[in-house]
Amino acid sequence: MRWSRIFIPTLRENPATAEATSHRLLLRAGYIRQLTAGVYSYLPLAQRVLLKITDIIREEMNRIGAQEFLLPALNPAEVWKESGRWEVMGENMFRLKDRKGADLCLGMTHEEVFTAIARDEIRSYKQLPQIWYQIQTKFRDEARPKSGILRVREFIMKDSYSFDVDWEGLDKAFEAHREAYCRIYDRCGLKYLVVEASSGAMGGSQSSEFMVISDAGEDWVVFCASCGYAANIEKATSRLADIVDESGPAAPEEFPTPGVRTIEDLTTFPGGASADRQIKTLVYMLDNRPHIVLLRGDHQLNETKLTDATAAKSLRPAHPEEIKSLLGAFPGSLGAVGVDHLPVIADYAIYGRRNMTTGANRDDFHLRGVDVERDIKVTKWADLRNVASGERCLQCNAALNVSKAIEVGHIFKLGTRYSESMGATVLTAEGKEVPIVMGSYGIGVGRIMASAVELYNDEDGICWPVSIAPFEVVITPANFAEPMQQEAAVNLYKELSATGVDVLLDDRDERPGVKFKDADLIGIPFRLTIGKKLKDGKVELFERKTRSSTELDLDVAVRQVRLSLAAAYERSTN
RNA sequence: CGGGGAGUAGCGUAGCCUGGUAACGCGCACGGUUUGGGACCGUGAGAUCGGAGGUUCAAAUCCUCUCUCCCCGACCA
């Protein structure tokens, strides 16, 4: 491909509205353009990257015996009503009506449609197992699209679904996917973690997410560098440092705390207590019924853990007025001592604690000397708190890290949730009718692209891993109008192309500086520079990532480029 | 949905407070000089200032409504 003929609208300045690094660079380097909030056009360079990624995905999916489909993005309401998700998906689903007034939606995911096919066509255990996948556009009406192509309303996803007669079969399909996903992310050159994830309200027994550590991410992951433990913060647990409480009074003592509203306030208030000696009292509406939630003062509630622990379908913090009428005080002076008219869900971290301080359910008053076991009627103990950085790993006792991450993939054991609601069953060898056991597995294709940019960039632009770069090599003659340079450049271009190398020839009538800057910006891994030394039979090979260059004899240049490429591929898969 | 910010030429911005008929840099076109890290000189094209309504002799500027985008939060099988 000649640069003069491919559409690469690079921007000299940073776009004003782009905050995230990947957003800024993909825009500036001419990969993407925004159409509207959360909807992007992929320009030729981006399309080349996406194709490289999807080629890798296809190879690895096919390797585990998966079969590629292409399902409709436009779905009738019926299948979604059958599974019950027409209601569950709520505002996040794009809905529309056709000319006859029938309800339709744009697919957010494809459990329903694939399950409908399985239900209609698969009768016998002999037709199983199956792994079906597609690479297709999904639509989700996100409340807040953000960070360029990281969180969008229309996006490309590889989604696959496994169908088995039994759970052992599902375990195999799940494991096959886990391994395939690792190969895919390895080959794309990403650094990632496989983390335990919350199964959520959708049932199922196990799920893992594939996470790229990045500040641009929206999830938090907890991981242990020494033993490899890794989990989404919605699932992660840790060991806390032991606290020895001295015994307190025989009964809680009320004391005035005028103006104290927060845990922090009480730590500095005379007669108060440090945060880890306080009990934090929250009131939540779980399926519209009030519950008290207790945590140690310095701990944060994780709402997903609360949802998982209570199997609640809906959850929200109670409003101050609701709290006042339930407990007699506003937030800031709440406690669970003596409360027996509301369920109390408490985090394990306050189990057995003594001589604690908490609100008195009387505005501007607190209680000290609270023994949890003696004074509070806990109806349910659960793990509710967010793990914090520096807490100890349960497996090996090393300090845990907590980092932001981009979710690039999610594999999920669904079980029979969809096959049961939609009636997808098979006959077993014994002639018994059983629901098909399913798994569902997703990869965000655009997120792989964005993650690679987040991971590999510098002040000059993007530094793509070779395997997903739009071109592997760019040939840059300092002056293309100069006949010697032109001839050498065109010959190298032809020879490299002939050996299957993806090469871009910068044939533009631009000054060398412009060509170098553009090549760096768009992030081509290798640049063959042809300049003044050509008269001595020399060209230069520049590696984008390391900014190192080596002088090559013209006649070995093709061989050397291919060796360097091979080495770069080798590195990215290790 | 709550809070904050912004819409002026293809891009980045100034002008707005204190109304007087749109400016600068980059990019673009043409001519010339240049050619190893975003060249220089000259000439030129390009904006009814997001939209609608209002105030005024006069509105990018003041008022009202509205649309869109960005950021923080809520939300996110």
XYZ file of N, CA and C in Angstrom, chain A residues 41-171:
393
model
N -16.717 5.603 13.816
C -16.382 5.053 12.509
C -14.938 4.572 12.567
N -14.716 3.387 12.026
C -13.357 2.866 11.956
C -12.804 3.140 10.574
N -11.741 3.916 10.508
C -11.112 4.277 9.250
C -10.161 3.141 8.811
N -9.594 3.254 7.605
C -8.818 2.119 7.079
C -7.757 1.549 8.019
N -7.007 2.391 8.708
C -5.984 1.839 9.597
C -6.622 0.997 10.701
N -7.701 1.520 11.286
C -8.374 0.786 12.366
C -8.958 -0.516 11.847
N -9.536 -0.467 10.669
C -10.117 -1.676 10.100
C -9.039 -2.741 9.896
N -7.859 -2.307 9.485
C -6.766 -3.283 9.324
C -6.406 -3.906 10.668
N -6.382 -3.086 11.732
C -6.079 -3.618 13.064
C -7.176 -4.593 13.504
N -8.424 -4.166 13.305
C -9.541 -5.034 13.712
C -9.508 -6.370 12.969
N -9.162 -6.320 11.687
C -9.084 -7.559 10.915
C -7.963 -8.469 11.428
N -6.844 -7.855 11.807
C -5.759 -8.678 12.355
C -6.209 -9.346 13.646
N -6.920 -8.578 14.467
C -7.395 -9.145 15.738
C -8.415 -10.254 15.481
N -9.362 -9.988 14.581
C -10.392 -11.007 14.354
C -9.815 -12.234 13.648
N -8.778 -12.053 12.836
C -8.116 -13.218 12.233
C -7.543 -14.127 13.319
N -6.905 -13.495 14.297
C -6.331 -14.274 15.406
C -7.449 -14.974 16.172
N -8.523 -14.236 16.436
C -9.645 -14.822 17.174
C -10.211 -16.020 16.414
N -10.420 -15.841 15.106
C -10.972 -16.947 14.302
C -10.075 -18.176 14.367
N -8.787 -17.953 14.186
C -7.872 -19.101 14.215
C -7.972 -19.859 15.528
N -8.013 -19.111 16.612
C -8.015 -19.775 17.921
C -9.370 -20.381 18.256
N -10.438 -19.763 17.794
C -11.760 -20.360 18.024
C -11.903 -21.626 17.185
N -11.485 -21.547 15.944
C -11.576 -22.727 15.089
C -10.731 -23.863 15.650
N -9.624 -23.507 16.248
C -8.728 -24.523 16.804
C -9.417 -25.350 17.904
N -10.344 -24.726 18.648
C -11.039 -25.512 19.684
C -12.346 -26.101 19.145
N -12.474 -26.085 17.821
C -13.630 -26.745 17.231
C -14.889 -25.907 17.175
N -14.731 -24.595 17.386
C -15.906 -23.732 17.328
C -16.265 -23.441 15.875
N -17.567 -23.203 15.635
C -18.047 -22.946 14.275
C -18.569 -21.528 14.184
N -18.173 -20.839 13.114
C -18.572 -19.441 12.989
C -19.967 -19.291 12.379
N -20.774 -18.453 13.005
C -22.113 -18.100 12.538
C -22.124 -16.604 12.243
N -23.229 -16.116 11.714
C -23.492 -14.680 11.756
C -24.983 -14.500 12.002
N -25.307 -14.005 13.188
C -26.707 -13.868 13.590
C -27.201 -12.448 13.336
N -28.525 -12.284 13.310
C -29.062 -10.938 13.099
C -28.827 -10.039 14.317
N -28.514 -8.785 14.037
C -28.421 -7.812 15.121
C -29.821 -7.320 15.480
N -30.711 -7.397 14.511
C -32.096 -6.973 14.720
C -32.900 -8.186 15.205
N -33.442 -8.057 16.407
C -34.129 -9.195 17.035
C -35.595 -8.877 17.308
N -36.461 -9.892 17.203
C -37.847 -9.703 17.627
C -37.918 -9.750 19.157
N -38.893 -9.051 19.716
C -39.036 -9.045 21.179
C -39.289 -10.451 21.724
N -39.972 -11.297 20.927
C -40.399 -12.613 21.410
C -39.302 -13.392 22.141
N -38.156 -13.585 21.482
C -37.136 -14.425 22.120
C -36.661 -13.821 23.441
N -36.634 -12.514 23.483
C -36.177 -11.848 24.716
C -37.245 -11.946 25.796
N -38.496 -11.997 25.373
C -39.554 -12.180 26.367
C -39.517 -13.608 26.910
N -39.204 -14.556 26.037
C -39.108 -15.946 26.480
C -38.073 -16.129 27.578
N -36.931 -15.475 27.430
C -35.875 -15.635 28.427
C -36.107 -14.736 29.631
N -37.033 -13.810 29.498
C -37.303 -12.889 30.601
C -36.445 -11.636 30.576
N -35.563 -11.542 29.572
C -34.662 -10.396 29.601
C -35.224 -9.162 28.900
N -36.372 -9.280 28.249
C -36.990 -8.090 27.665
C -37.195 -7.060 28.770
N -37.570 -7.543 29.975
C -37.740 -6.643 31.110
C -36.396 -6.375 31.795
N -35.626 -7.442 32.049
C -34.394 -7.316 32.826
C -33.429 -6.289 32.230
N -33.312 -6.264 30.917
C -32.315 -5.408 30.276
C -32.638 -3.925 30.410
N -33.881 -3.618 30.641
C -34.262 -2.234 30.926
C -33.800 -1.237 29.884
N -33.316 -0.116 30.375
C -32.971 1.015 29.528
C -31.757 0.768 28.659
N -30.980 -0.264 29.006
C -29.754 -0.494 28.266
C -29.989 -1.103 26.887
N -31.223 -1.504 26.636
C -31.517 -2.140 25.364
C -32.118 -1.127 24.385
N -31.572 -1.097 23.182
C -32.166 -0.267 22.130
C -33.421 -0.972 21.627
N -34.536 -0.300 21.705
C -35.799 -0.912 21.278
C -36.407 -0.102 20.165
N -37.121 -0.781 19.263
C -37.792 -0.071 18.185
C -39.019 -0.861 17.753
N -39.844 -0.223 16.955
C -41.038 -0.891 16.440
C -40.966 -0.901 14.920
N -41.499 -1.960 14.324
C -41.547 -1.961 12.868
C -42.855 -1.307 12.398
N -43.102 -1.292 11.089
C -44.266 -0.586 10.551
C -45.593 -1.163 11.024
N -45.544 -2.446 11.441
C -46.777 -3.048 11.930
C -46.964 -2.831 13.431
N -45.971 -2.151 14.026
C -46.079 -1.890 15.459
C -45.496 -2.999 16.319
N -44.846 -3.982 15.687
C -44.255 -5.075 16.464
C -42.973 -4.597 17.151
N -42.742 -5.107 18.356
C -41.552 -4.724 19.117
C -40.318 -5.461 18.614
N -39.259 -4.687 18.425
C -37.975 -5.243 18.026
C -36.904 -4.630 18.921
N -35.732 -5.249 18.914
C -34.619 -4.614 19.617
C -33.328 -4.910 18.869
N -32.300 -4.176 19.228
C -30.973 -4.444 18.682
C -30.241 -5.310 19.700
N -29.633 -6.368 19.232
C -29.040 -7.346 20.141
C -27.902 -6.792 20.980
N -27.969 -7.022 22.302
C -26.904 -6.617 23.216
C -25.937 -7.773 23.381
N -26.431 -8.979 23.131
C -25.711 -10.230 23.282
C -26.640 -11.263 22.649
N -26.166 -12.504 22.476
C -26.990 -13.408 21.664
C -27.326 -14.766 22.277
N -27.414 -14.828 23.594
C -27.866 -16.065 24.237
C -29.207 -16.513 23.662
N -30.125 -15.566 23.562
C -31.490 -15.898 23.145
C -31.538 -16.489 21.740
N -30.912 -15.817 20.794
C -31.022 -16.262 19.412
C -30.316 -17.605 19.214
N -29.121 -17.737 19.805
C -28.426 -19.024 19.679
C -29.203 -20.139 20.366
N -29.770 -19.823 21.527
C -30.529 -20.846 22.245
C -31.764 -21.255 21.440
N -32.367 -20.283 20.762
C -33.545 -20.591 19.937
C -33.168 -21.545 18.802
N -32.004 -21.325 18.219
C -31.561 -22.227 17.156
C -31.326 -23.625 17.722
N -30.660 -23.676 18.850
C -30.388 -24.981 19.472
C -31.701 -25.680 19.819
N -32.627 -24.916 20.373
C -33.902 -25.508 20.746
C -34.628 -26.087 19.528
N -34.617 -25.333 18.449
C -35.364 -25.764 17.272
C -34.707 -26.915 16.536
N -33.399 -27.026 16.645
C -32.694 -27.968 15.775
C -32.031 -29.135 16.480
N -31.738 -28.997 17.750
C -30.982 -30.068 18.411
C -31.901 -30.916 19.284
N -31.906 -32.221 19.006
C -32.844 -33.131 19.663
C -32.140 -34.131 20.577
N -30.918 -34.486 20.171
C -30.277 -35.637 20.803
C -28.912 -35.262 21.371
N -28.540 -35.966 22.433
C -27.197 -35.793 23.000
C -26.129 -36.093 21.956
N -26.516 -36.891 20.914
C -25.529 -37.240 19.893
C -25.093 -36.029 19.082
N -25.940 -34.986 19.075
C -25.582 -33.772 18.317
C -24.692 -32.828 19.139
N -24.450 -33.202 20.378
C -23.631 -32.366 21.246
C -22.274 -33.021 21.449
N -21.255 -32.288 21.865
C -21.279 -30.858 22.162
C -21.177 -29.986 20.907
N -21.551 -28.742 21.071
C -21.393 -27.743 20.020
C -20.768 -26.487 20.633
N -19.906 -25.845 19.859
C -19.471 -24.491 20.223
C -19.739 -23.611 19.020
N -20.569 -22.605 19.211
C -20.966 -21.710 18.127
C -20.485 -20.301 18.441
N -19.983 -19.625 17.429
C -19.556 -18.248 17.702
C -19.838 -17.347 16.521
N -19.710 -16.063 16.785
C -19.833 -15.076 15.717
C -18.995 -13.858 16.104
N -18.668 -13.059 15.102
C -18.006 -11.776 15.337
C -18.936 -10.751 14.742
N -19.518 -9.936 15.606
C -20.662 -9.165 15.157
C -20.842 -7.915 16.002
N -21.645 -7.012 15.512
C -21.864 -5.748 16.214
C -22.948 -5.891 17.280
N -22.665 -5.384 18.456
C -23.628 -5.384 19.563
C -24.044 -3.945 19.867
N -25.230 -3.816 20.409
C -25.747 -2.488 20.752
C -26.157 -2.434 22.218
N -25.645 -1.460 22.925
C -26.080 -1.252 24.307
C -26.211 0.250 24.534
N -27.364 0.654 24.992
C -27.598 2.079 25.196
C -27.026 2.498 26.543
N -25.710 2.557 26.612
C -25.013 2.889 27.841
C -25.459 4.241 28.374
N -25.612 4.306 29.682
C -25.996 5.567 30.310
C -24.935 6.626 30.054
N -23.705 6.204 30.097
C -22.644 7.168 29.836
C -21.503 6.557 29.050
N -21.551 6.700 27.727
C -20.412 6.255 26.933
C -19.205 7.103 27.315
N -18.010 6.527 27.293
C -16.843 7.319 27.670
C -15.548 6.698 27.166
N -14.486 7.475 27.349
C -13.129 7.008 27.038
C -12.979 6.490 25.617
N -13.510 7.230 24.651
C -13.337 6.833 23.260
C -14.015 5.510 22.992
N -13.255 4.542 22.456
C -13.887 3.273 22.097
C -13.870 2.255 23.235
N -13.527 2.692 24.433
C -13.527 1.737 25.545
C -14.930 1.436 26.037
N -15.775 2.450 26.071
C -17.131 2.252 26.554
C -18.070 2.879 25.542
N -18.647 2.063 24.675
C -19.410 2.580 23.551
C -20.803 1.958 23.486
N -21.609 2.480 22.622
C -22.981 1.986 22.501
C -23.123 0.981 21.364
N -22.181 1.022 20.435
C -22.163 0.056 19.346
C -20.749 -0.476 19.257
N -20.583 -1.788 19.332
C -19.221 -2.324 19.361
C -19.163 -3.732 18.788
N -17.959 -4.097 18.368
C -17.763 -5.419 17.774
C -17.365 -6.400 18.867
N -18.039 -7.520 18.854
C -17.764 -8.512 19.880
C -17.681 -9.888 19.244
N -16.750 -10.668 19.753
C -16.770 -12.093 19.421
C -17.540 -12.725 20.563
N -18.667 -13.364 20.259
C -19.361 -14.072 21.336
C -19.549 -15.525 20.931
N -19.298 -16.405 21.890
C -19.511 -17.817 21.599
C -20.325 -18.459 22.702
N -20.908 -19.596 22.346
C -21.833 -20.285 23.233
C -21.551 -21.766 23.116
N -21.482 -22.435 24.252
C -21.244 -23.879 24.217
C -22.499 -24.598 24.669
N -22.730 -25.740 24.048
C -23.917 -26.540 24.344
C -23.474 -27.960 24.673
N -23.821 -28.417 25.870
C -23.414 -29.753 26.297
C -24.582 -30.468 26.977
N -24.478 -31.808 27.025
C -25.520 -32.561 27.735
C -25.395 -32.412 29.236
N -24.163 -32.241 29.728
C -23.985 -32.251 31.182
C -22.922 -31.234 31.602
N -22.763 -31.137 32.908
C -21.842 -30.130 33.457
C -20.388 -30.478 33.197
N -20.086 -31.751 33.073
C -18.693 -32.123 32.757
C -18.346 -31.573 31.370
N -19.301 -31.674 30.469
C -19.080 -31.143 29.133
C -18.864 -29.637 29.181
N -19.666 -28.959 29.980
C -19.506 -27.512 30.122
C -18.130 -27.165 30.675
N -17.696 -27.937 31.678
C -16.364 -27.679 32.247
C -15.292 -27.742 31.166
